């Protein structure tokens, strides 16, 4: 539509005299703003220089100006009319049922929020799949008439703002509210922000005027905004006895909305005193307009952050508060900003960083949201608000744990190009959870660490090409010649609970998760992903269809254990939430292993343990042997899947597909057969069933030993083969499932091994082979089963013997004698051993040769957690250099923990180890001590990681061993000695303490 007709149509939407009004209620509580605080004059001058000098900077500027012009070309009344009052509800979704005409097809076409909205068609939504437009009535005239004029209310799809209810199904569709929500969030607020930044780049006050018009209008309506009582989701949550606060939008997304508005005001506030047109139209002076906006928008939003109406994932509301406080300039900064550093509160989401970085971030620097996508919110937010806090006198970058956040950001990169798609993160296609250049740029500016500049280079965001966002314009380019990310070794992030095995080229990798599960985690402890050939060949399924209690497939499938590469016990998802314990982690130039016991995941199990052994067959090829041991329960389902793409199976005879699903021939797709009481009104969050109802076309192996094969859909050269080796009483099944029940229709093929029986013990063994054009394995045979497993793998001219024995007993298998927990021996065609690897044992004999290695033990005498050092009285001599890069274990009666070592030395006959990760695992403020009980209001949400840790006083003097942690209470194994833990002072939780036993498993490798 031409601009003129666009303007004419907008004039019909609303006028100032007919617009529904809200009445502001506030006067400013502090002196009016006198200085721009978020964007300095020096930064703006740099931005203009960059735009003039660099093509990529000019491209950013041109794109921003294009967006700004779309809104700046409107008249003031048109722009104000789009900013609706609080009387118009908001909804981030129309309905979980999709489109009234084409149903869920809309989600497959355009995702969950894909409805088309356009200011030229006010309060209308258009289905991108079938083209249907809703509602059928004229809501615009209804709104503009003060909710009196009901044009078109005799049509089929009438929405009065509170949704249209389908008379057949009772499902409610929120057309008007969806338009209103996304017009604010995706269109108007970004438009205002673009106009304000356009003013900074150009000095053109026309942009500033339009931004000020919109900001003043938002200040009119903002105090009355109350998402909990004015939204679809607020209504739904009330129906189940809960609540969901917010302002214009929900409390999480409101963080970004008010951050953007605060930036906008800071950019243009200086123009209001000279804006005669604005003053005339509002009949106010410049100071009166500024007073109005600062009171009714900025101060109201600040209060909303404080009372929880604006609160997101950790970091989001902190970013909002920082931006609001600086935009407001004057106020109670000790409360608003200082508390973000020092606050001790019972609310985990509002802890000051001095506590939160230890109580809500694991010792390796990974936040505790489980999902990388959500964990990186912490780092992205800090990257944004920490530089602003420095201007207010608070230095977040100076906190030691902040640096570790950024280090862990790099350490979580797998096979150079991926993050694990754990929990609510990513997609089945894989990739990095965030490529936001603001994160490495902030780290580089703070720490001058070239690794972060090189990461920007790998993103194509360094040097002259480095301008990607408005914020990147504010400083000179960061220089790097890097174009790829560096290789990393196999590594363990034991605080988080992520083990990564990869070849020396870092081109093939396996990542196994065994950590604590947060709200954005899935029920997939000991699940893994495999990356090879530049793609995820055994991917997690990524972010579910949506993220709320009222979508069944989230809990029955996407979060459920069966959808992951894992074992389901007794046809129920995993229940308990206790991290696994690393029993062995060892790396060599050609073989490596991770072995984790997580028996508390299923309370009925005495063992729930996975060991993955990786063997390289060349610089670019490797395979994996997976040993999954389960003891307890009556049914074990070992579930593996490949990527989207073509699937085939050779070497076996399968039955025809059965009707129904894996849950039974009479159980239809998606039916909640095992908890039928759950429904859309109560929500599905409490589902603990099997999820088997999502697996269809179930076939049973009738004979043979099949090889399952997948070809990656988007890269046909990438292949995966899996052989599940036989064991007594094992049934092998094939099944199909969608990536997600609604949004992602790609079909995944599952290979499932099932065993049943009372007091069941199973060890599932599979050979997992990623390859390019030619397979690398000719055959794989299990030659010993039971407590000791041995597998023979034949490939071209070589033969590998792989042994797994968690008990480390003496054994002789096919001419190999050893007591190792894990071993790999490669033989050539002549039967000669050409490679030997073993770990967790003292010897291996083969071909008349004997190889030995010693474990190291000792007793911890002291710790220096500030320098991440542990002093150990060792039982035997050792070259400390051999420990650098290794993973060592510390244990006592209550826990066993693993730490990577970065430095080691001998000092006065003691071994002094420097750990890569923190020794601090918690910080509290002591309220009171009663015997062996320490009371605190400081939240320690990750309660299950603390048994066995050491409590110290503020000076790091040992106080006692932690027995257990519950809300507000730390129970020690012994009573606290008098005066050893003063009240109203801080105390620390340390992962290793005096008396703990050091254990370093043996490791040996040799190649001809």
mmCIF file of C-alpha atoms in Angstrom, residues 530 532-533 535 537 643 646 709-712 715-721 769-775:
data_model
loop_
_atom_site.group_PDB
_atom_site.id
_atom_site.type_symbol
_atom_site.label_atom_id
_atom_site.label_comp_id
_atom_site.label_asym_id
_atom_site.label_seq_id
_atom_site.Cartn_x
_atom_site.Cartn_y
_atom_site.Cartn_z
ATOM 1 C CA UNK A 530 26.793 -36.920 19.156
ATOM 2 C CA UNK A 532 30.254 -35.538 13.613
ATOM 3 C CA UNK A 533 30.580 -34.684 9.933
ATOM 4 C CA UNK A 535 26.242 -31.899 12.075
ATOM 5 C CA UNK A 537 23.957 -36.966 14.295
ATOM 6 C CA UNK A 643 18.839 -37.240 13.115
ATOM 7 C CA UNK A 646 16.455 -41.319 5.580
ATOM 8 C CA UNK A 709 21.485 -46.515 9.613
ATOM 9 C CA UNK A 710 20.531 -42.847 9.302
ATOM 10 C CA UNK A 711 21.404 -40.363 6.562
ATOM 11 C CA UNK A 712 21.308 -36.726 7.640
ATOM 12 C CA UNK A 715 23.835 -33.191 4.493
ATOM 13 C CA UNK A 716 23.560 -36.487 2.678
ATOM 14 C CA UNK A 717 27.228 -37.312 3.140
ATOM 15 C CA UNK A 718 26.727 -37.505 6.916
ATOM 16 C CA UNK A 719 25.725 -40.978 8.150
ATOM 17 C CA UNK A 720 25.194 -42.789 11.420
ATOM 18 C CA UNK A 721 25.176 -46.510 12.149
ATOM 19 C CA UNK A 769 29.475 -45.185 14.278
ATOM 20 C CA UNK A 770 29.344 -41.776 12.607
ATOM 21 C CA UNK A 771 30.865 -41.672 9.139
ATOM 22 C CA UNK A 772 30.974 -39.824 5.850
ATOM 23 C CA UNK A 773 30.888 -41.650 2.534
ATOM 24 C CA UNK A 774 32.230 -45.031 3.709
ATOM 25 C CA UNK A 775 31.523 -46.994 6.916
#
